[in-house]
Every structure is written in C-alpha cells, then in structure tokens.
XYZ file of N, CA and C in Angstrom:
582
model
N 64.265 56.266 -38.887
C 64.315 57.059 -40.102
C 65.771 57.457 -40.381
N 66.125 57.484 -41.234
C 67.341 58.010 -41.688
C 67.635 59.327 -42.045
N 68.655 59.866 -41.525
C 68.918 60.959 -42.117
C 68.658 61.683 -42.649
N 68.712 61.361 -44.296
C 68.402 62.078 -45.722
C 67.388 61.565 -45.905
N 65.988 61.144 -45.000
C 64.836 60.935 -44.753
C 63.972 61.952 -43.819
N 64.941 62.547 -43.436
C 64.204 63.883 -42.266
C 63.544 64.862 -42.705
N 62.480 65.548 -42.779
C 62.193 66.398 -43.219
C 62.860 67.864 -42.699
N 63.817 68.064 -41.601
C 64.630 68.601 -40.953
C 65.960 69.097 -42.476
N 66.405 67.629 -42.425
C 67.526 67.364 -43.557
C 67.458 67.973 -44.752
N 66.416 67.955 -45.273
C 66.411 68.176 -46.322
C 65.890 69.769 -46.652
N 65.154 70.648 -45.373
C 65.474 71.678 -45.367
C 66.355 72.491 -45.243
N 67.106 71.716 -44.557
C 68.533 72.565 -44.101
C 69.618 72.419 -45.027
N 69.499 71.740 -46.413
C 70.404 71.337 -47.267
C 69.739 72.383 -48.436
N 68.604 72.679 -48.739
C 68.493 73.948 -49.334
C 68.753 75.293 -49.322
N 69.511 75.475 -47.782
C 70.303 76.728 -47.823
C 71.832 76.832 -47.226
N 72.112 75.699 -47.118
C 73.540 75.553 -46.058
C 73.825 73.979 -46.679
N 75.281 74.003 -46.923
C 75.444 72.568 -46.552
C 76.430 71.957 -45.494
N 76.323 70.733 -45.265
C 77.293 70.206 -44.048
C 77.016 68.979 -44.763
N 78.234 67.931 -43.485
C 78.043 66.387 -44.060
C 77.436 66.075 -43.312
N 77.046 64.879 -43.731
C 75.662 63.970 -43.509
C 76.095 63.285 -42.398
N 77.174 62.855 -42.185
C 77.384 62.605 -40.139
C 76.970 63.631 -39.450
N 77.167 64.893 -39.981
C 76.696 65.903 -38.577
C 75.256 66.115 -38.430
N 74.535 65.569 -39.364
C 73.085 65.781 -39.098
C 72.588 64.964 -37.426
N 73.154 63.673 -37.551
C 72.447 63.564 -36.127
C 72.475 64.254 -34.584
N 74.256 64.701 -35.044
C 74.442 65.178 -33.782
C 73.827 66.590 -33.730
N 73.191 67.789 -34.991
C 72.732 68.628 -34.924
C 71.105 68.839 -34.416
N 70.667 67.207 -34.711
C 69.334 67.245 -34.821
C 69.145 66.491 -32.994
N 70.350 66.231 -32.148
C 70.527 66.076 -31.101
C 69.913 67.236 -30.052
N 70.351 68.332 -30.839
C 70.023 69.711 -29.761
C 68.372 69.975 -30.155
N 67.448 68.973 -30.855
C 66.028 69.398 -30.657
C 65.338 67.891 -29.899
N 63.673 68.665 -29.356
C 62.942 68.110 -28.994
C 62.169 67.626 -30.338
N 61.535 66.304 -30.313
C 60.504 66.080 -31.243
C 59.467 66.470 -30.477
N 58.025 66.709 -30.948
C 57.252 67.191 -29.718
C 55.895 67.053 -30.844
N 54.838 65.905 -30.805
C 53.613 65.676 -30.975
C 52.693 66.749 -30.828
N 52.220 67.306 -31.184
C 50.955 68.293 -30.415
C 49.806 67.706 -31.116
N 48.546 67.273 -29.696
C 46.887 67.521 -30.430
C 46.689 69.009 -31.018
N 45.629 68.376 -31.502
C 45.002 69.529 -32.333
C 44.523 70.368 -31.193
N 44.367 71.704 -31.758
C 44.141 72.914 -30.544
C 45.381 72.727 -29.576
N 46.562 72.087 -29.556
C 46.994 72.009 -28.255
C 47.833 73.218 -28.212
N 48.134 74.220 -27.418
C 49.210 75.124 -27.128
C 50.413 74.925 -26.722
N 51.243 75.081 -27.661
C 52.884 74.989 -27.687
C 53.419 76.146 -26.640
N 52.648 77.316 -26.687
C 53.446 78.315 -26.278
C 51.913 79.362 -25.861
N 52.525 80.259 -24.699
C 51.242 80.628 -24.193
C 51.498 82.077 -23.700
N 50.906 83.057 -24.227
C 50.966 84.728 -23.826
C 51.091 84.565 -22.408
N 52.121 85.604 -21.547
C 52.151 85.988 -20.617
C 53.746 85.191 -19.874
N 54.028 84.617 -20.815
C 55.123 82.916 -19.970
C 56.060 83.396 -21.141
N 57.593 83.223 -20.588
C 58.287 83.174 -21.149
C 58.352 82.367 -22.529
N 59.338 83.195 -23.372
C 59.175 82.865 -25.068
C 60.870 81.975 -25.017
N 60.698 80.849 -25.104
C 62.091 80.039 -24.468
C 62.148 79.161 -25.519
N 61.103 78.807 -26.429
C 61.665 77.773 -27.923
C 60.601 78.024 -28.882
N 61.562 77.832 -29.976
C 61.547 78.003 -31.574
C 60.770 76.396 -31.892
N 60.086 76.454 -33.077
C 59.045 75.231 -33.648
C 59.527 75.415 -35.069
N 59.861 74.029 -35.488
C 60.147 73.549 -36.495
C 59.055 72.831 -36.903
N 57.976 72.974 -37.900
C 56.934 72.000 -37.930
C 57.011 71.269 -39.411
N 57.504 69.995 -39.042
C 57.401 68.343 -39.764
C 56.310 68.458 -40.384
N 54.960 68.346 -39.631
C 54.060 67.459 -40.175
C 52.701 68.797 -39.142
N 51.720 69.068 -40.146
C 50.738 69.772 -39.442
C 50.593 70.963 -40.174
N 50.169 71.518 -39.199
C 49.986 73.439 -39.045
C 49.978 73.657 -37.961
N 50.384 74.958 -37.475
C 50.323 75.767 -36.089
C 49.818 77.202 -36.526
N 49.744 77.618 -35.693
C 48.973 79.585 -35.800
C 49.691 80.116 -34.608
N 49.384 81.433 -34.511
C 50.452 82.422 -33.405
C 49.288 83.256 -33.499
N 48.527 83.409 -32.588
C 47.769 84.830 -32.302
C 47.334 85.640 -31.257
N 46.934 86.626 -30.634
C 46.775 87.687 -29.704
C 45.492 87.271 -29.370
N 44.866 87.208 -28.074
C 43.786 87.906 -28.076
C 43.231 89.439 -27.459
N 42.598 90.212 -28.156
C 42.043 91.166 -27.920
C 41.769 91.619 -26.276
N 41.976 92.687 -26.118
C 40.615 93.224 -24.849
C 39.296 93.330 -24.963
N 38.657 92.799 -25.949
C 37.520 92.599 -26.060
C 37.140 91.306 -25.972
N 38.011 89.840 -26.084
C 38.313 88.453 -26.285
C 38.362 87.712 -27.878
N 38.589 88.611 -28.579
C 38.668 88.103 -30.381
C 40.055 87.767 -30.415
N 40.285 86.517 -30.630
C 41.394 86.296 -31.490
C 42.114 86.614 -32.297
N 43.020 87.097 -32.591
C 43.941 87.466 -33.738
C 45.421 86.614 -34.392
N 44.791 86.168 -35.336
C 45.885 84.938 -35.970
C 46.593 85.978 -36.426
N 48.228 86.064 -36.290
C 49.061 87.140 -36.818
C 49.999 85.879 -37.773
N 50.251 84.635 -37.598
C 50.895 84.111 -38.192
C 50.655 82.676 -38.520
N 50.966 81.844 -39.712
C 50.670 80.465 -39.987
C 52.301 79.788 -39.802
N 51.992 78.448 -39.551
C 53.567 78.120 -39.879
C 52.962 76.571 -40.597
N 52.995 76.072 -41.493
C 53.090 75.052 -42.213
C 53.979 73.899 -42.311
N 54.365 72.906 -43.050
C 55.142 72.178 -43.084
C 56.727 72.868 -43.255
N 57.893 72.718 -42.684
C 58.762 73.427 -43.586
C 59.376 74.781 -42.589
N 58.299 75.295 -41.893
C 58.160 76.625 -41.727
C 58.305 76.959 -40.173
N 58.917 77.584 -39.888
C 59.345 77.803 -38.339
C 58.502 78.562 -37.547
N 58.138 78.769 -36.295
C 57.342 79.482 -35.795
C 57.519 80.066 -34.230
N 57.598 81.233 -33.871
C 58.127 81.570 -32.676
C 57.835 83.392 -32.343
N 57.819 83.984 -31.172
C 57.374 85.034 -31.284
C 59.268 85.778 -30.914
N 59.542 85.794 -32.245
C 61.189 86.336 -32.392
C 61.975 86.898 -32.005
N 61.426 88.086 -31.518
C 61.856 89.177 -30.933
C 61.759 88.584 -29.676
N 60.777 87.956 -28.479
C 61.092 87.160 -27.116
C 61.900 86.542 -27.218
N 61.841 85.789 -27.921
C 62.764 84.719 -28.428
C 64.397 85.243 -28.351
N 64.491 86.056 -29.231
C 65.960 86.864 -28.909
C 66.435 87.071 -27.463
N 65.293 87.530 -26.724
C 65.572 88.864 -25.909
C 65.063 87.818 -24.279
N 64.189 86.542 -24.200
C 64.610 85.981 -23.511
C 63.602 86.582 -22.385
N 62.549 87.126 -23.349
C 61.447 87.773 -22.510
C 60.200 86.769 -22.512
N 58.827 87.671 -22.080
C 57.954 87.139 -21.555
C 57.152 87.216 -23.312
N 56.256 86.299 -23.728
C 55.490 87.067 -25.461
C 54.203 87.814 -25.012
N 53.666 88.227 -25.800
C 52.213 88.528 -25.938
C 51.298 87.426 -26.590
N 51.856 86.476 -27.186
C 51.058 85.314 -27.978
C 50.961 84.057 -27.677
N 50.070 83.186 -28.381
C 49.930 82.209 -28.432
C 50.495 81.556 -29.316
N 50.760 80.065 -29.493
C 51.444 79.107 -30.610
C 50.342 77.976 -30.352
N 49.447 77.519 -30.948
C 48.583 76.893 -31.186
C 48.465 75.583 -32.470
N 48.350 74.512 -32.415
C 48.331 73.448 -33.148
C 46.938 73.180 -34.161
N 46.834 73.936 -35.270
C 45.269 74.305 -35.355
C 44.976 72.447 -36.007
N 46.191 71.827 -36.087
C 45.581 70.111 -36.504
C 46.792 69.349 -35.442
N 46.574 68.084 -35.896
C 47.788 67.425 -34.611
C 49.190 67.421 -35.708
N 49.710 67.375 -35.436
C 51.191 68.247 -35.690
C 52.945 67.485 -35.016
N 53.375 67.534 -36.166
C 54.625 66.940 -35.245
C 55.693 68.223 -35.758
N 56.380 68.504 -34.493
C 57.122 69.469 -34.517
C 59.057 69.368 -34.029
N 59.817 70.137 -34.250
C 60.994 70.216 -33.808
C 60.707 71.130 -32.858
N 61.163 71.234 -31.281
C 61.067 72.212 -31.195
C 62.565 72.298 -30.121
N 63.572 73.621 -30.515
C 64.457 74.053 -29.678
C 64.537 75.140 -28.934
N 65.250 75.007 -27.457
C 65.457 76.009 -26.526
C 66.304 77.147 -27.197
N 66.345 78.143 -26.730
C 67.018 79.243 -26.710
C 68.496 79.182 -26.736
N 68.645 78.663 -25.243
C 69.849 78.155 -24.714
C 70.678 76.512 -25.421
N 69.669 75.797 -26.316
C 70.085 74.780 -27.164
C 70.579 75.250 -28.288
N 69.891 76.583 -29.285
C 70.100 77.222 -30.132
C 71.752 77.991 -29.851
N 71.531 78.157 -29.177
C 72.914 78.956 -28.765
C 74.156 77.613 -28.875
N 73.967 76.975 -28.359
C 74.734 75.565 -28.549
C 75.146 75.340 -29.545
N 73.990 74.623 -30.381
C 73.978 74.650 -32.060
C 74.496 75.027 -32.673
N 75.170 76.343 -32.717
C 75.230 77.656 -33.353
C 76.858 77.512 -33.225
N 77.009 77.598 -31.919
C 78.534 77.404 -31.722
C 79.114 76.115 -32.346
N 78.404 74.521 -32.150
C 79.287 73.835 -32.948
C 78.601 73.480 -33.797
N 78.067 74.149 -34.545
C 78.008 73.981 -36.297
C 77.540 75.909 -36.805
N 78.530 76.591 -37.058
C 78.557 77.647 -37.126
C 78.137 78.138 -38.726
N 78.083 77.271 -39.602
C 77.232 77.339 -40.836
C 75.699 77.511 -40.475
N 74.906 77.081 -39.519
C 73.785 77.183 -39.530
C 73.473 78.598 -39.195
N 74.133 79.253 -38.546
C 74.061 81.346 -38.418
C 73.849 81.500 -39.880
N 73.848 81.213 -40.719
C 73.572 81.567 -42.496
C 72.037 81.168 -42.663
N 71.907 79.859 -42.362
C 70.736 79.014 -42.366
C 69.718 79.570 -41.223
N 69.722 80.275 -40.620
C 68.641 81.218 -39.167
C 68.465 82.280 -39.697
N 69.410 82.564 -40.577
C 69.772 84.533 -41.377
C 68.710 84.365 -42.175
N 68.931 83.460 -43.527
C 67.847 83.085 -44.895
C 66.792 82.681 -43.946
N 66.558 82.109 -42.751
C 64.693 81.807 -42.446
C 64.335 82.741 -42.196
N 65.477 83.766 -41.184
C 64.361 85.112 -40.530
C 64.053 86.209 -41.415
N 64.901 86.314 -42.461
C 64.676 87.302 -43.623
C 63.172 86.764 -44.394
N 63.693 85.924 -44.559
C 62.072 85.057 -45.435
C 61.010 85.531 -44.886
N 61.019 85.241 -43.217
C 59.777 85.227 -42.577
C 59.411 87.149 -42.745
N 60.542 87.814 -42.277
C 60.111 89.351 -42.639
C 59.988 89.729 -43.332
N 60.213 89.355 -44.525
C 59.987 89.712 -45.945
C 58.382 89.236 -46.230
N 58.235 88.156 -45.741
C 56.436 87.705 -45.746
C 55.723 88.406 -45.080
N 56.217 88.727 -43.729
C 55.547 89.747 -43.129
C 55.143 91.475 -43.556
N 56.386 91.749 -44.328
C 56.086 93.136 -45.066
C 54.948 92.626 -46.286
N 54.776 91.965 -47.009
C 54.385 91.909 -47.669
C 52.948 91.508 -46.934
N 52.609 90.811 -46.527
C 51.292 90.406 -45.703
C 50.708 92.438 -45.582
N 51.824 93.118 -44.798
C 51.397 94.203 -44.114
C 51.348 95.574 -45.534
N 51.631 95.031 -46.325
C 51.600 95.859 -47.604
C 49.711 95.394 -48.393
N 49.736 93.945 -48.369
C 48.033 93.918 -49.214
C 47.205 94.349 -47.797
N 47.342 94.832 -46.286
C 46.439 94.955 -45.757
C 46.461 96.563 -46.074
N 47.182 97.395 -46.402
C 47.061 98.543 -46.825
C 46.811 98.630 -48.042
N 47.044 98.231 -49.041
C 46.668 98.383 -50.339
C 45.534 97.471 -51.129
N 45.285 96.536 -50.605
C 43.713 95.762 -50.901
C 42.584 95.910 -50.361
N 40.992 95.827 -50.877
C 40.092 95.890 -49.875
C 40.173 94.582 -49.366
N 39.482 94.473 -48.430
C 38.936 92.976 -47.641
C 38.293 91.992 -48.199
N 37.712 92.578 -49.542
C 37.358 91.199 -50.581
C 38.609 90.878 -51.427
N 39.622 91.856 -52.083
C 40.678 91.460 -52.664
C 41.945 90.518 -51.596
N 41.575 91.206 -50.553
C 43.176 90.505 -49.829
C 42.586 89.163 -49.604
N 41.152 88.891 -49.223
C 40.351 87.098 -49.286
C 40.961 86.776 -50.280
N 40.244 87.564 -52.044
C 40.531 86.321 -52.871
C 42.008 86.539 -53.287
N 42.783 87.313 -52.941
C 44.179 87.147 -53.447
C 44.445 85.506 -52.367
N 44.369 85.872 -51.458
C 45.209 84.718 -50.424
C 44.436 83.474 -50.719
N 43.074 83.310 -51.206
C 42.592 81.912 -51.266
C 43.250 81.405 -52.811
N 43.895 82.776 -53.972
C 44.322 82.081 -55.203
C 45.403 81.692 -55.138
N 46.340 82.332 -54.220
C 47.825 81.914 -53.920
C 48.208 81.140 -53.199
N 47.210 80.482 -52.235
C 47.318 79.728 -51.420
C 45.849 78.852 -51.530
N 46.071 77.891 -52.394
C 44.704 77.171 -52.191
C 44.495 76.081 -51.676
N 45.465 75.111 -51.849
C 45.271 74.122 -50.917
C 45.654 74.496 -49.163
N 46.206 76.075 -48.975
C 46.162 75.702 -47.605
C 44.572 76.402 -47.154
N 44.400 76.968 -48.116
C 43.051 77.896 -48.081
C 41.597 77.033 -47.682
N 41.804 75.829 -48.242
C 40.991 74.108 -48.344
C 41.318 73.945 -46.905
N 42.690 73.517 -46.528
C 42.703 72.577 -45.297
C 42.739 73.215 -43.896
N 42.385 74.704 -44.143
C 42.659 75.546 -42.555
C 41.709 76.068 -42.450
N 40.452 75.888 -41.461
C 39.425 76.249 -40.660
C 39.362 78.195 -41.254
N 38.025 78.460 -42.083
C 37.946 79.713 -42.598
C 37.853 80.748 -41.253
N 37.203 80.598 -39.640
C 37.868 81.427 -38.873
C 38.963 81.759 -38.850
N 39.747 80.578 -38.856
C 41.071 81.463 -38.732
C 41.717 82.314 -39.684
N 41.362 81.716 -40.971
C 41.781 82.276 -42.198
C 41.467 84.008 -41.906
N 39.795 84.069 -41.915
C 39.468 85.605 -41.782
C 40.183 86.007 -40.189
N 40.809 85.523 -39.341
C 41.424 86.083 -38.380
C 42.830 86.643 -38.658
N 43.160 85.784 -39.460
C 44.478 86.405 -39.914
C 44.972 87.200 -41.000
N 43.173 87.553 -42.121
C 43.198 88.307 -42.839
C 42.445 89.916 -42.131
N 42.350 89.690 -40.664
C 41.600 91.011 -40.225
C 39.828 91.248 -40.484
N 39.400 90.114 -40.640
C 38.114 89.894 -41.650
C 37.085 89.264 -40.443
N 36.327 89.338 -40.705
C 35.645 88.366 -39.662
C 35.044 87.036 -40.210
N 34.177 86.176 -39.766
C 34.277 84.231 -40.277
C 32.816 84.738 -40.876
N 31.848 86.004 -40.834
C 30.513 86.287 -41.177
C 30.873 87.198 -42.610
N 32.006 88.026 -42.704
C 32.149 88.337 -44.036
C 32.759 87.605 -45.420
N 33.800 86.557 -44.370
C 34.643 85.250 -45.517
C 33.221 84.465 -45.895
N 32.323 84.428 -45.406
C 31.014 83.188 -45.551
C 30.276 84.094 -47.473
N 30.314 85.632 -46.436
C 29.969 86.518 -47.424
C 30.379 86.634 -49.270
N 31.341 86.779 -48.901
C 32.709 86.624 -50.081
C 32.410 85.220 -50.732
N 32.711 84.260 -50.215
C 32.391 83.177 -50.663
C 31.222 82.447 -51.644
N 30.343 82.889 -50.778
C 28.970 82.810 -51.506
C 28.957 83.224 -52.726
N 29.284 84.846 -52.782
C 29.052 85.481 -53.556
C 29.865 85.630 -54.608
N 31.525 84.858 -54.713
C 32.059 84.090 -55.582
C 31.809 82.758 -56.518
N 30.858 82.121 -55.100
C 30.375 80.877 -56.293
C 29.307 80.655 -56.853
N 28.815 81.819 -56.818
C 27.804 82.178 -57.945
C 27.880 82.832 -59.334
C-alpha cells in the first residue's frame, strides 16, 4: 500500500502536516495488529502500555461491575483512537478492558514508542493535543445528555446521530454504554416502530 493510501496518512494530514517521505519512517514506530472479533487488546488489572489506532473495525473499552455487568464507557471506530489515557500517561496498571466488538485492524503503539515519535517528528505533539481534546470534549458531552436526557431521549438522540453505527453495533452494547439495559433498548424500540 502506499503511503497516501494509509488510512493512518490521511488522518494525520487533517490536522498536522509533514512530507510524505516521513510517513514511513513515522508509521515505523507502530504495530499493525489484526484482532478477532471479541478479541481483547487490553485487559483490566495489567498494565496500560499502548494506544489503538483503529483502520478497519470497532473496538469498545469497558468496566465490569461488582456485581459482573459490563460497562461500555467508550467506542472507538474507524479513524478513532482508543486507550485508557490517564494509564497510559502515567504508566500504570487500567481498570478496563479494550475489546474488538468485530475483527478489526488496528495501529497499535507503545508508550515508550510514542515517546520516540514525538521526539523525531515533533509536529505530531499538535496532532495527540487536537485527538485528546476531541476525545474530552466527546466525553463531556456524552456526560452532559446522561444528566440532562431521560433514558428514552439519550437512546433516540444517539440512534439519530449516529445511525449507521447504531445499525452495525450489537444493541447490548449500545444500551451498555448508554447506562440502559439490552431489555429497555428492545423496549424503546418497539415502541418507536409503531
């Protein structure tokens, strides 16, 4: 594949630019990394040691309970990076999971590769700044309709704003990551398409 064929490339040219020789040697400091479906990238309790760039797929990030319920806290899509951030920084142990909810092709870099990176191509510290703001800015906002919507509005807000991912991602998880359970999304549903 070429270059300005990467799906890597062409993200990283929407917020930073560099020349097109340095793409290989940047895209040197990652793993490509296949995952089956269901497979776990990353696993609560084990050090939080690399960041996911996901190509091709979906992944999820979630807790489970002391009771054993799942909790999807995050999606990462095509495009979209995924990692528990704050470990990640700090080089600690996570509380979460990183899960492949389809088979998935991913970037994925070390900590200690990132740090690399960073030093010889020092434009990309701009390009890590604009993803992690994005991602917290989604996150306030996620944490703003769970306070200000009921549980039927924050469903159908997220299935109108998001519909084709709303189609292609298993409705457990959906109601896991809307706080909902898979017996009230069935609920909602129904009672929309009537």
């Amino acid at each position: 594949m070429k270059a300005t064929e990467h799906p890597f490339y062409h993200h990283l040219k929407k917020y930073v630019s560099f020349e097109d020789a340095d793409f290989p040697k940047m895209l040197s400091y990652f793993e490509t990394l296949t995952l089956g479906k269901k497979e776990i990238a990353m696993q609560a309790g084990n050090p939080c040691n690399h960041n996911y760039f996901v190509m091709k797929g979906c992944l999820h990030m979630y807790f489970t309970t002391e009771k054993g319920t799942e909790r999807t806290v995050q999606f990462a899509l095509e495009g979209w990076w995924l990692t528990d951030f704050l470990a990640f920084q700090n080089r600690s142990s996570t509380d979460f999971n990183i899960q492949a909810v389809e088979k998935s092709q991913v970037l994925s870099i070390s900590s200690e590769q990132q740090e690399l990176l960073l030093e010889e191509f020092p434009m990309l510290e701009r390009y890590f700044r604009i993803i992690y703001q994005i991602a917290y800015g989604a996150s306030l906002i996620k944490v703003k309709y769970l306070y200000d919507l009921s549980k039927e509005e924050i469903y159908l807000h997220f299935t109108e704003h998001f519909p084709e991912f709303s189609q292609s991602v298993p409705q457990y998880l959906i109601a896991s990551f809307l706080g909902l359970t898979p017996e009230y999304v069935s609920e909602i549903r129904a009672k929309n398409r009537s």
